[in-house]
């Protein structure tokens, strides 16, 4: 059995998405800026895709800027807001739980002289409204808080955080790369000003994404060139990629309700059976307000990498947020921010689902995980000293 | 990150893994901070390592290194086995990623510690 439970890393391209894209590599290869029929064919395809993206996020097509992915969208939003307001407003507020696409952009801004505040999170990964209220001031140009965590699935109270930002006169951006398609997102009826999305997390092609910028919001572009994307993102459009992203959004929109139900059922089954069938296992992240496709555990006495390798041998692809701190990977900053020690972080396992997963795969996982854990633990010299080294 | 075929072979089928209750020498090394630990157990007859096993709480490279060092040392004279260098383990595994070298060092160091433990006990 081959089970892919690493959909937060990337997803399989939906066959319908691929089919929609292919003609734009072969016969419909025009440049959307050209006046001839090849050009207008490409232009029409982009218009249609833009509408699908906008519909999924309840935005208007004019608010959609196509980019090369989640990372670029985050950079455009954050650097764009920071540099547009530079001199007048120099504070940026984010959280410690963000993806590196946001965190490292903020680190760069610090080097540029901006004042960046990193809000802490509680033991389930939530940012507190009180902390944000304390941090925002009239010098704040942007608050950027992710909609949902790629590692532990925590869904932030984006709406109330955005309202706090608005009251202080700051823009609010959210990295919704993991949230989109797994929970409703609505730009229009919200205080959120900008939303980042990525194609490859929703069964679209890699290297595609969008930044939604609410009408009237002004930011500075990252690049200068032609007038594409209203000058916000110059470069000849990636027509096949944009068509693929549009199709992926269209499918997400039409299937979202049933997708969410299906993934929630599988997630709950995985969480319940794993916690019940194995000793010394804990859930990372919250039980409520959790992404419907995310389960993240930590196992006493296990190195996450070994767990992944042995699961892979059983045909299950998953990921870990950590390895030993002297090893290749620092323990995940997200798990550390929950207050976990490096030792506690090391045996972490993330399972992330998609609409292409089925319950029998979750059942297969449940049948395999106890013996895999037992096998790895039997190899550990600390097996009889569990309680001595663990909290 | 990717492991080579010899590393994967030793992860899939770790040789000589498990605790040895009646060992003549036990060596445990590790990094208590992140609790990487490798333990090597040996039985010695006429200065020859007649049996050997390992346990590890570590990554795939640590498992493969434990498996490899036990294969290398089995049947060896203890004084010769003391000369197994850290690099030899990674070498026999067909190389390890740079950041994983400390995992194979643990295996080599644990074997040395087990031999020293044996010598101390039998002195
Ligand atoms: C929360 C989050 N933000 C941003 C990104 C980056 O997206 P992309 O790979 O499209 O640049 C990812 C993907 O790893 C993510 O999970
Ligand atoms: S045991 Fe620490 S990374 Fe290998």
XYZ file of C-alpha atoms and ligand atoms in Angstrom:
534
model
C 0.000 0.000 0.000
C 1.325 3.475 -0.853
C -0.160 6.098 1.415
C 0.703 9.763 0.979
C 0.152 11.618 4.237
C 2.452 14.549 3.542
C 0.040 16.903 1.830
C 1.193 19.926 3.800
C 4.559 19.534 2.077
C 2.946 19.315 -1.319
C 0.013 17.630 -3.036
C -0.529 15.574 -6.134
C -1.684 17.607 -9.110
C -5.350 16.888 -9.758
C -5.661 15.148 -13.158
C -8.286 17.730 -14.187
C -5.808 20.497 -13.355
C -3.132 18.921 -15.507
C -5.578 18.470 -18.364
C -6.599 22.115 -18.171
C -2.962 23.226 -18.255
C -1.599 21.107 -21.089
C -2.985 23.051 -24.074
C -1.259 26.185 -22.765
C 2.114 24.525 -23.230
C 1.386 23.223 -26.692
C -1.042 24.948 -29.029
C -2.181 27.890 -26.868
C 1.250 29.300 -26.163
C 0.573 32.966 -26.811
C 1.706 35.918 -24.734
C -1.346 37.364 -22.995
C -0.183 40.882 -23.884
C -0.214 40.206 -27.633
C -3.051 41.546 -29.747
C -3.433 38.558 -32.060
C -5.623 35.535 -31.470
C -2.855 33.575 -29.720
C -2.547 36.412 -27.259
C -6.250 36.836 -26.634
C -6.642 33.104 -26.042
C -4.002 33.298 -23.281
C -5.514 36.515 -21.929
C -8.970 34.952 -21.722
C -7.558 31.964 -19.861
C -5.938 34.242 -17.283
C -9.156 36.195 -16.813
C -11.030 32.974 -16.172
C -8.418 31.683 -13.731
C -8.392 34.977 -11.861
C -12.155 34.691 -11.413
C -11.835 31.184 -9.942
C -9.177 32.294 -7.473
C -11.248 35.322 -6.490
C -14.390 33.213 -6.025
C -12.663 30.784 -3.679
C -11.648 33.655 -1.405
C -14.759 35.779 -1.970
C -12.755 38.557 -3.539
C -13.018 40.429 -6.805
C -10.745 39.406 -9.700
C -9.006 42.777 -9.615
C -7.767 41.893 -6.129
C -5.823 38.819 -7.327
C -2.085 39.147 -8.075
C -0.549 35.987 -9.516
C 2.871 35.094 -8.125
C 5.321 32.205 -8.147
C 4.003 30.714 -4.902
C 3.375 31.180 -1.226
C 6.869 32.446 -0.513
C 6.687 35.206 -3.079
C 3.186 36.181 -1.979
C 4.367 36.501 1.623
C 7.396 38.536 0.567
C 5.337 40.817 -1.632
C 2.787 41.473 1.098
C 5.249 42.006 3.924
C 8.072 43.812 2.177
C 5.508 45.650 0.068
C 3.673 47.022 3.100
C 6.866 47.712 5.055
C 8.640 49.668 2.321
C 5.526 51.502 1.190
C 5.125 52.927 4.690
C 8.805 53.261 5.529
C 9.675 56.428 7.422
C 6.094 57.005 8.530
C 5.375 53.632 10.111
C 8.203 51.302 10.907
C 6.721 48.542 13.050
C 5.767 45.102 11.701
C 4.069 42.577 13.961
C 4.109 38.849 13.343
C 4.187 35.664 15.427
C 6.833 33.114 16.369
C 4.844 30.309 14.749
C 5.015 31.591 11.154
C 6.475 29.773 8.164
C 10.070 30.719 7.249
C 8.662 32.589 4.244
C 7.275 35.108 6.731
C 9.843 34.827 9.533
C 12.906 35.237 7.347
C 11.292 38.114 5.476
C 10.783 39.775 8.860
C 14.392 39.067 9.837
C 15.464 40.791 6.639
C 13.294 43.786 7.489
C 14.928 43.997 10.910
C 18.286 44.253 9.152
C 16.800 47.044 7.061
C 16.040 48.947 10.251
C 12.389 48.032 10.777
C 11.084 47.324 14.242
C 9.676 43.780 14.171
C 7.659 42.304 17.026
C 7.289 38.509 17.237
C 4.196 37.613 19.256
C 4.444 34.443 21.356
C 1.927 31.599 21.193
C 0.352 29.484 23.929
C 0.973 25.752 24.342
C -1.512 24.942 21.569
C -0.057 27.482 19.192
C -2.582 30.302 19.495
C -1.654 33.975 19.286
C -3.448 36.011 21.940
C -5.559 39.041 21.131
C -4.301 40.734 24.277
C -0.697 40.406 23.148
C -1.528 41.911 19.782
C -3.433 44.801 21.402
C -0.371 45.550 23.473
C 2.018 45.390 20.534
C 0.151 47.487 17.939
C 0.648 51.210 17.930
C 0.279 54.101 15.534
C 3.732 53.284 14.188
C 2.583 49.837 12.981
C 2.256 49.427 9.214
C 1.473 45.708 9.097
C 0.344 42.787 11.200
C 0.975 39.394 9.579
C -0.347 36.250 11.260
C -0.825 32.933 9.482
C -4.372 31.603 9.094
C -3.388 28.049 10.026
C -0.153 26.363 10.997
C 1.554 24.088 8.489
C 3.021 22.036 11.323
C 0.469 21.712 14.090
C -2.706 22.844 12.349
C -3.636 25.616 14.790
C -6.267 27.904 13.242
C -5.700 31.466 14.450
C -8.556 33.822 15.340
C -7.708 35.826 12.227
C -10.859 37.896 12.162
C -10.473 39.327 15.643
C -6.740 39.851 15.156
C -7.422 41.705 11.908
C -9.946 43.908 13.647
C -7.366 44.881 16.255
C -4.942 45.786 13.484
C -7.588 47.799 11.692
C -8.449 49.749 14.846
C -4.793 50.718 15.156
C -4.619 51.784 11.507
C -2.379 48.904 10.443
C -2.758 46.565 7.481
C -3.418 42.882 8.152
C -1.920 40.087 6.052
C -2.460 36.371 6.516
C -0.499 33.456 5.105
C -3.370 31.154 4.182
C -1.234 28.706 2.225
C -2.361 25.794 4.409
C -5.823 27.104 5.197
C -7.208 27.634 1.737
C -9.514 24.837 0.616
C -9.587 23.463 4.162
C -11.678 26.221 5.670
C -13.763 29.025 4.188
C -11.834 32.252 3.562
C -13.554 35.515 2.771
C -11.686 38.672 1.826
C -14.748 40.833 1.251
C -16.503 40.348 4.579
C -13.392 40.585 6.646
C -10.906 43.042 8.061
C -8.081 41.105 6.407
C -6.289 43.170 3.757
C -4.027 40.604 2.103
C -4.061 36.805 1.740
C -1.252 34.572 0.452
C -2.058 31.293 -1.255
C 0.013 28.642 -3.016
C -1.015 26.349 -5.880
C 0.876 23.203 -4.966
C -0.823 22.797 -1.599
C -4.239 22.545 -3.248
C -3.532 20.072 -6.062
C -2.300 22.762 -8.425
C 1.160 23.084 -9.952
C 4.299 23.990 -8.004
C 5.647 27.467 -8.584
C 2.212 29.080 -8.664
C 0.386 31.210 -6.144
C -1.374 34.475 -5.575
C -1.492 37.403 -3.250
C -4.934 38.856 -2.740
C -4.779 42.573 -2.058
C -7.995 44.263 -1.029
C -9.029 47.136 -3.235
C -7.549 50.408 -2.048
C -4.660 48.830 -0.156
C -1.344 50.258 -1.299
C 1.955 48.363 -1.188
C 5.233 48.571 -3.080
C 6.098 45.875 -5.639
C 9.179 43.684 -5.238
C 10.165 43.892 -8.876
C 10.036 46.439 -11.673
C 9.347 45.636 -15.289
C 6.306 45.593 -17.549
C 2.814 46.421 -16.429
C 1.700 42.844 -15.703
C -0.556 42.319 -12.694
C -1.132 46.078 -12.572
C 2.576 46.605 -12.087
C 2.512 44.662 -8.824
C 4.225 41.633 -10.318
C 5.794 42.272 -13.712
C 6.908 39.398 -15.956
C 5.154 37.605 -18.797
C 2.422 35.558 -17.181
C 2.967 31.859 -16.462
C -0.168 30.995 -18.386
C -0.207 27.204 -17.865
C 0.566 27.697 -14.184
C -2.111 30.328 -13.744
C -4.644 28.140 -15.560
C -3.684 25.258 -13.248
C -4.041 27.394 -10.134
C -7.425 28.628 -11.346
C -8.644 25.113 -12.013
C -7.384 23.938 -8.602
C -9.322 26.778 -6.940
C -12.435 25.999 -8.965
C -12.326 22.370 -7.810
C -11.635 23.386 -4.198
C -14.635 25.661 -4.266
C -16.988 23.028 -5.636
C -15.840 20.278 -3.274
C -14.930 22.174 -0.131
C -17.829 21.104 2.077
C -17.468 17.395 1.396
C -13.655 17.603 1.412
C -13.631 19.172 4.852
C -16.002 16.542 6.220
C -13.999 13.682 4.754
C -10.648 14.988 5.997
C -12.056 15.786 9.435
C -13.339 12.215 9.803
C -9.981 10.741 8.828
C -8.061 13.171 11.025
C -10.198 12.366 14.059
C -9.871 8.645 13.442
C -6.083 8.950 13.224
C -5.828 11.092 16.342
C -8.149 8.921 18.426
C -6.678 5.568 17.457
C -3.073 6.716 17.830
C -3.619 8.237 21.256
C -5.552 5.141 22.363
C -3.310 2.422 21.034
C 0.151 3.663 22.047
C 1.641 4.724 25.369
C 3.749 7.833 25.647
C 2.189 9.685 22.730
C 0.813 13.222 22.813
C -0.997 15.442 20.340
C 0.890 18.581 19.314
C -1.456 21.485 18.701
C -5.103 21.917 19.637
C -7.981 19.485 19.414
C -10.465 22.253 18.513
C -9.764 24.953 15.923
C -7.420 22.634 14.127
C -6.971 22.247 10.372
C -9.136 19.389 9.136
C -6.166 17.725 7.441
C -3.513 17.888 10.172
C -2.475 15.453 12.887
C 0.812 15.959 14.720
C 2.051 13.701 17.501
C 5.095 13.400 19.638
C 6.243 10.023 20.850
C 8.404 9.498 23.896
C 11.565 7.711 23.117
C 11.562 7.985 19.428
C 13.609 9.867 16.970
C 11.309 11.394 14.368
C 13.603 10.634 11.475
C 13.771 6.927 12.277
C 10.012 6.874 12.591
C 9.613 8.438 9.146
C 12.075 5.995 7.603
C 10.353 2.925 9.049
C 6.895 4.246 8.157
C 8.165 4.773 4.619
C 9.182 1.110 4.543
C 5.534 0.296 5.338
C 4.487 2.511 2.441
C 3.429 5.539 4.466
C 4.879 8.948 3.589
C 4.810 11.398 6.512
C 7.105 14.026 7.954
C 8.717 15.103 11.181
C 9.210 18.588 12.526
C 12.410 17.789 14.203
C 15.567 15.814 14.556
C 18.046 15.828 17.347
C 19.432 19.285 17.912
C 22.989 18.270 17.176
C 21.861 16.698 13.950
C 20.813 17.898 10.579
C 17.798 19.823 11.698
C 17.223 22.101 14.608
C 14.095 21.099 16.465
C 11.196 22.815 14.797
C 10.829 26.435 15.908
C 7.084 25.861 15.976
C 7.245 22.989 18.455
C 9.799 24.891 20.540
C 7.500 27.918 20.626
C 4.838 25.757 22.298
C 7.220 25.441 25.242
C 8.444 21.945 24.385
C 12.064 21.013 25.096
C 14.292 19.759 22.261
C 13.999 16.289 23.761
C 10.227 16.438 23.655
C 10.244 17.727 20.088
C 12.442 15.069 18.633
C 9.899 12.286 18.315
C 7.369 14.284 16.333
C 5.299 12.989 13.463
C 3.099 15.063 11.183
C 0.398 13.488 9.044
C -1.317 15.787 6.578
C -4.269 14.698 4.474
C -5.865 15.698 1.215
C -9.093 15.001 -0.608
C -7.347 12.135 -2.364
C -6.883 10.212 0.881
C -9.470 7.632 1.895
C -10.487 6.144 5.220
C -8.908 2.777 4.437
C -5.529 4.546 4.371
C -6.150 5.986 7.823
C -7.102 2.486 8.984
C -3.939 1.067 7.457
C -1.901 3.699 9.289
C -3.657 2.830 12.548
C -2.851 -0.832 12.024
C 0.831 -0.191 11.321
C 1.831 2.573 13.732
C 1.888 0.574 16.996
C 4.361 -1.989 15.670
C 6.546 0.624 14.004
C 6.735 2.582 17.252
C 7.492 -0.593 19.171
C 10.236 -1.516 16.743
C 11.951 1.870 17.024
C 11.576 1.921 20.797
C 13.060 -1.583 21.108
C 16.144 -0.206 19.440
C 16.482 2.513 22.042
C 18.830 2.006 24.971
C 16.645 4.214 27.138
C 13.580 2.003 26.921
C 13.559 1.173 30.621
C 14.209 4.730 31.728
C 11.301 6.383 30.002
C 10.178 8.465 32.860
C 13.661 9.596 33.744
C 14.164 11.491 30.536
C 10.662 12.547 29.672
C 8.177 14.856 31.152
C 18.371 14.666 2.385
C 19.195 11.267 1.065
C 20.986 8.205 2.338
C 22.936 5.861 0.095
C 21.953 2.229 -0.536
C 24.279 0.739 2.103
C 22.890 3.094 4.756
C 19.316 2.256 3.769
C 20.101 -1.454 3.799
C 21.341 -1.172 7.390
C 18.322 0.876 8.432
C 15.893 -1.569 6.860
C 17.688 -4.529 8.431
C 19.674 -3.415 11.416
C 22.148 -6.206 12.291
C 22.899 -7.032 15.927
C 20.397 -4.620 17.407
C 19.006 -5.046 20.898
C 20.087 -5.227 24.484
C 22.598 -7.879 25.680
C 21.834 -8.813 29.278
C 25.046 -10.723 30.014
C 27.535 -8.436 28.281
C 31.176 -8.398 29.417
C 31.520 -4.746 28.458
C 29.013 -1.940 27.883
C 29.743 1.457 26.363
C 27.216 4.258 26.179
C 27.892 7.601 24.585
C 25.642 10.399 23.630
C 24.605 13.888 23.903
C 22.450 14.250 26.981
C 21.086 17.561 25.810
C 19.178 16.207 22.865
C 19.335 12.670 24.155
C 21.004 11.029 21.230
C 22.361 7.867 22.714
C 24.166 4.863 21.291
C 25.032 1.854 23.439
C 27.330 -1.006 22.399
C 27.426 -4.336 24.265
C 30.248 -6.863 23.819
C 31.071 -10.397 24.916
C 34.774 -11.205 24.894
C 36.509 -14.583 24.743
C 40.340 -14.775 24.625
C 40.528 -11.097 23.687
C 38.219 -11.695 20.734
C 34.847 -9.957 20.450
C 32.694 -13.063 20.286
C 29.341 -11.320 20.353
C 28.218 -7.721 20.004
C 25.008 -5.712 19.850
C 23.904 -2.086 19.842
C 20.964 0.111 20.740
C 20.378 3.699 19.732
C 17.990 6.542 20.222
C 18.932 8.424 17.137
C 18.246 9.035 13.511
C 18.582 6.669 10.570
C 22.316 7.343 10.348
C 22.724 6.399 14.003
C 20.905 3.115 13.426
C 22.921 2.314 10.300
C 26.170 3.182 12.106
C 25.339 0.915 15.050
C 24.497 -1.873 12.668
C 27.712 -1.323 10.699
C 30.099 -1.077 13.624
C 28.803 -4.277 15.165
C 29.407 -6.099 11.883
C 32.891 -4.627 11.627
C 33.928 -5.476 15.179
C 32.486 -8.960 15.511
C 35.293 -11.544 15.654
C 37.982 -8.883 15.990
C 40.715 -8.786 18.601
C 39.787 -6.093 21.120
C 43.063 -4.251 20.614
C 42.500 -4.111 16.871
C 38.905 -3.051 17.400
C 40.150 -0.123 19.481
C 41.719 1.164 16.273
C 38.460 1.420 14.355
C 38.314 5.109 13.595
C 35.225 7.276 13.484
C 35.649 7.795 9.747
C 35.807 4.051 9.111
C 32.151 3.611 10.029
C 30.898 6.277 7.651
C 33.305 4.962 5.010
C 31.955 1.431 5.211
C 28.446 2.825 4.908
C 29.429 4.413 1.616
C 29.493 7.879 3.151
C 27.063 9.922 5.194
C 25.791 13.459 4.786
C 28.138 15.921 6.505
C 25.596 16.757 9.177
C 25.162 13.101 10.039
C 28.785 12.352 10.825
C 28.263 12.836 14.552
C 25.808 9.940 14.461
C 28.456 7.555 13.166
C 30.997 9.001 15.607
C 28.701 7.901 18.421
C 28.900 4.293 17.224
C 32.699 4.289 17.034
C 32.992 5.965 20.437
C 30.511 3.562 22.039
C 32.514 0.555 20.842
C 35.714 2.008 22.324
C 33.883 2.697 25.576
C 32.589 -0.896 25.683
C 36.098 -2.296 25.219
C 37.463 0.005 27.915
C 34.660 -1.086 30.200
C 35.553 -4.713 29.569
C 39.249 -4.093 30.224
C 38.464 -2.292 33.454
C 36.176 -5.057 34.642
C 38.607 -7.825 33.733
C 41.713 -6.092 35.090
C 2.322 28.220 5.731
C 3.165 28.233 4.510
N 3.542 29.408 3.978
C 4.299 29.479 2.861
C 4.719 28.341 2.221
C 5.576 28.473 0.991
O 4.829 28.223 -0.163
P 5.554 27.941 -1.550
O 6.202 26.613 -1.429
O 4.472 27.954 -2.570
O 6.543 29.038 -1.759
C 4.357 27.100 2.741
C 4.813 25.846 2.088
O 5.729 25.173 2.523
C 3.572 27.042 3.913
O 3.218 25.873 4.455
S 21.585 10.862 16.029
Fe 21.503 13.025 16.052
S 21.139 13.409 13.947
Fe 21.726 11.360 13.955
